[in-house]
XYZ file of C-alpha atoms in Angstrom:
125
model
C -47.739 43.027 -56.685
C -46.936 39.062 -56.488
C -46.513 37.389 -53.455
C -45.119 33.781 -53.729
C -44.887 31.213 -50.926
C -42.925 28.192 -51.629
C -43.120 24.423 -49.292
C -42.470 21.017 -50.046
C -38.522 21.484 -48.444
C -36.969 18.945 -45.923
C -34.190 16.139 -45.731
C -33.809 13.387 -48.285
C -30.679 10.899 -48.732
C -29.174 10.903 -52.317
C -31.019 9.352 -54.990
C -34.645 10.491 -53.735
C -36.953 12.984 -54.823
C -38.812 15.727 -53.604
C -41.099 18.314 -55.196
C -41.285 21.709 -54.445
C -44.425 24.037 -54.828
C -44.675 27.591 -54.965
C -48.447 29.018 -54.673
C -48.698 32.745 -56.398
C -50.623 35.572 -55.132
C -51.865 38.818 -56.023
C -51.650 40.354 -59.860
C -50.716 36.698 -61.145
C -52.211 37.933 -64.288
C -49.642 39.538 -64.880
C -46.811 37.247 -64.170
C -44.851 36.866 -67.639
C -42.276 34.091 -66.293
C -41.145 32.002 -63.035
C -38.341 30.275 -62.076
C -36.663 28.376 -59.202
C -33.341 29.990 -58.042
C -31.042 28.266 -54.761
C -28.534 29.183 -53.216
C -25.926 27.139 -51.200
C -23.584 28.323 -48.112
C -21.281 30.648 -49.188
C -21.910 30.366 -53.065
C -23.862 32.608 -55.297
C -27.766 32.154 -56.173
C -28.087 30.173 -59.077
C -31.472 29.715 -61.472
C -32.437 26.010 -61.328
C -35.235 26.092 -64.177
C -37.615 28.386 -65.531
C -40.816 28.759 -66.948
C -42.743 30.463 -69.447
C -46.249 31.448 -68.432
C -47.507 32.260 -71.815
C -46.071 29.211 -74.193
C -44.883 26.937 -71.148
C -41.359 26.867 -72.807
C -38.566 25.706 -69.986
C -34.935 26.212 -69.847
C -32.961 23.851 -67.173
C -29.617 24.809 -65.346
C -26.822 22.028 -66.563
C -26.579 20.874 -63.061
C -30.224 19.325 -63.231
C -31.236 18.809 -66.854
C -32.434 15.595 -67.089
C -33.628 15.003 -63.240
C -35.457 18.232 -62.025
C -38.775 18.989 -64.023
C -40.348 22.837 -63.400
C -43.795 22.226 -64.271
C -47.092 24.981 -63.806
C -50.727 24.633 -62.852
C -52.381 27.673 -63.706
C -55.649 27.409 -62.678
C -54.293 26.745 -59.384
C -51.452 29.740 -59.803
C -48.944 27.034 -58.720
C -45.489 26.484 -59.655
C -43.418 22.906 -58.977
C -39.982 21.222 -59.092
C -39.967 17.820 -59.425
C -36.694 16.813 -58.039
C -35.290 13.051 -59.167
C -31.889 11.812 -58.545
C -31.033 14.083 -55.699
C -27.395 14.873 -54.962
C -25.769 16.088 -51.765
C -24.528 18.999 -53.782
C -28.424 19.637 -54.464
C -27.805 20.780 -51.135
C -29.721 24.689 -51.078
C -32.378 26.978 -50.141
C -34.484 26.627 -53.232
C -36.656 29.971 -54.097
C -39.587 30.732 -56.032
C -39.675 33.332 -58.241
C -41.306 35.459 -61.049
C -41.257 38.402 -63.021
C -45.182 40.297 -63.310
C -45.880 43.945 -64.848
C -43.593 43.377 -68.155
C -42.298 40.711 -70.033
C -38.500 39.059 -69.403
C -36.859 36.002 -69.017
C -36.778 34.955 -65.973
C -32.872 33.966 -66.736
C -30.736 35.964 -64.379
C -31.441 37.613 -61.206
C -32.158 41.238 -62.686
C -34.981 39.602 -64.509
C -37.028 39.212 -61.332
C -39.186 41.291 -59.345
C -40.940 38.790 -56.948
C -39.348 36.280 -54.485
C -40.649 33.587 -51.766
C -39.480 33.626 -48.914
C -37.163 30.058 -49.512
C -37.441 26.236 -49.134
C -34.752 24.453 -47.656
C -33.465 21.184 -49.143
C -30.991 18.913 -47.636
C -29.475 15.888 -49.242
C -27.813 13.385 -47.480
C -24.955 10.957 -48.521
């Protein structure tokens, strides 16, 4: 088992920054990939970045490539977003995530087996 538990949320105005951080627990020796999914009002969850544990290869949603940066600490089993250039339509709860036991991708929801509990982040015009 992985538990994940995800801070660094809270109100910004567009054009700031913010960085999220998502501490892992448990069998994190196992964790093959993370990512950062969010989910807006009414609208699907959507993968933001992820991660791979193992070569620390990224992939970026279009929405954010070129202003959010998923980055990894792992002696610390820590995960981050570094969110630049905020938008109001950044507007989300942002959640951790990973997939431990096997290998995957880490691309679409069905790759993941471990979820935080969520972040909020609200952007203000």
């Amino acid at each position: 088992q992985v538990q994940l538990v995800e801070s660094g949320g809270g109100s910004v105005q567009a054009g700031g920054s913010l960085r999220l951080s998502c501490a892992a627990s448990g069998s994190t020796h196992s964790i093959s990939c993370m990512a950062w999914f969010r989910q807006a009002p009414g609208k699907e969850r959507e993968r933001v970045a992820s991660i791979y544990i193992g070569s620390g290869g990224t992939i970026y949603g279009d929405s954010v490539k070129g202003r959010f940066t998923i980055s990894q600490d792992k002696a610390q089993n820590t995960l981050y977003l570094q969110m630049n250039s905020l938008k109001p339509e950044d507007t989300a709860m942002y959640y951790c995530a990973a997939r431990w036991g096997s290998s995957g991708l880490c691309y679409v929801l069905t790759d993941i087996n471990s979820w935080g509990q969520g972040t909020q982040v609200i952007v203000s015009s």
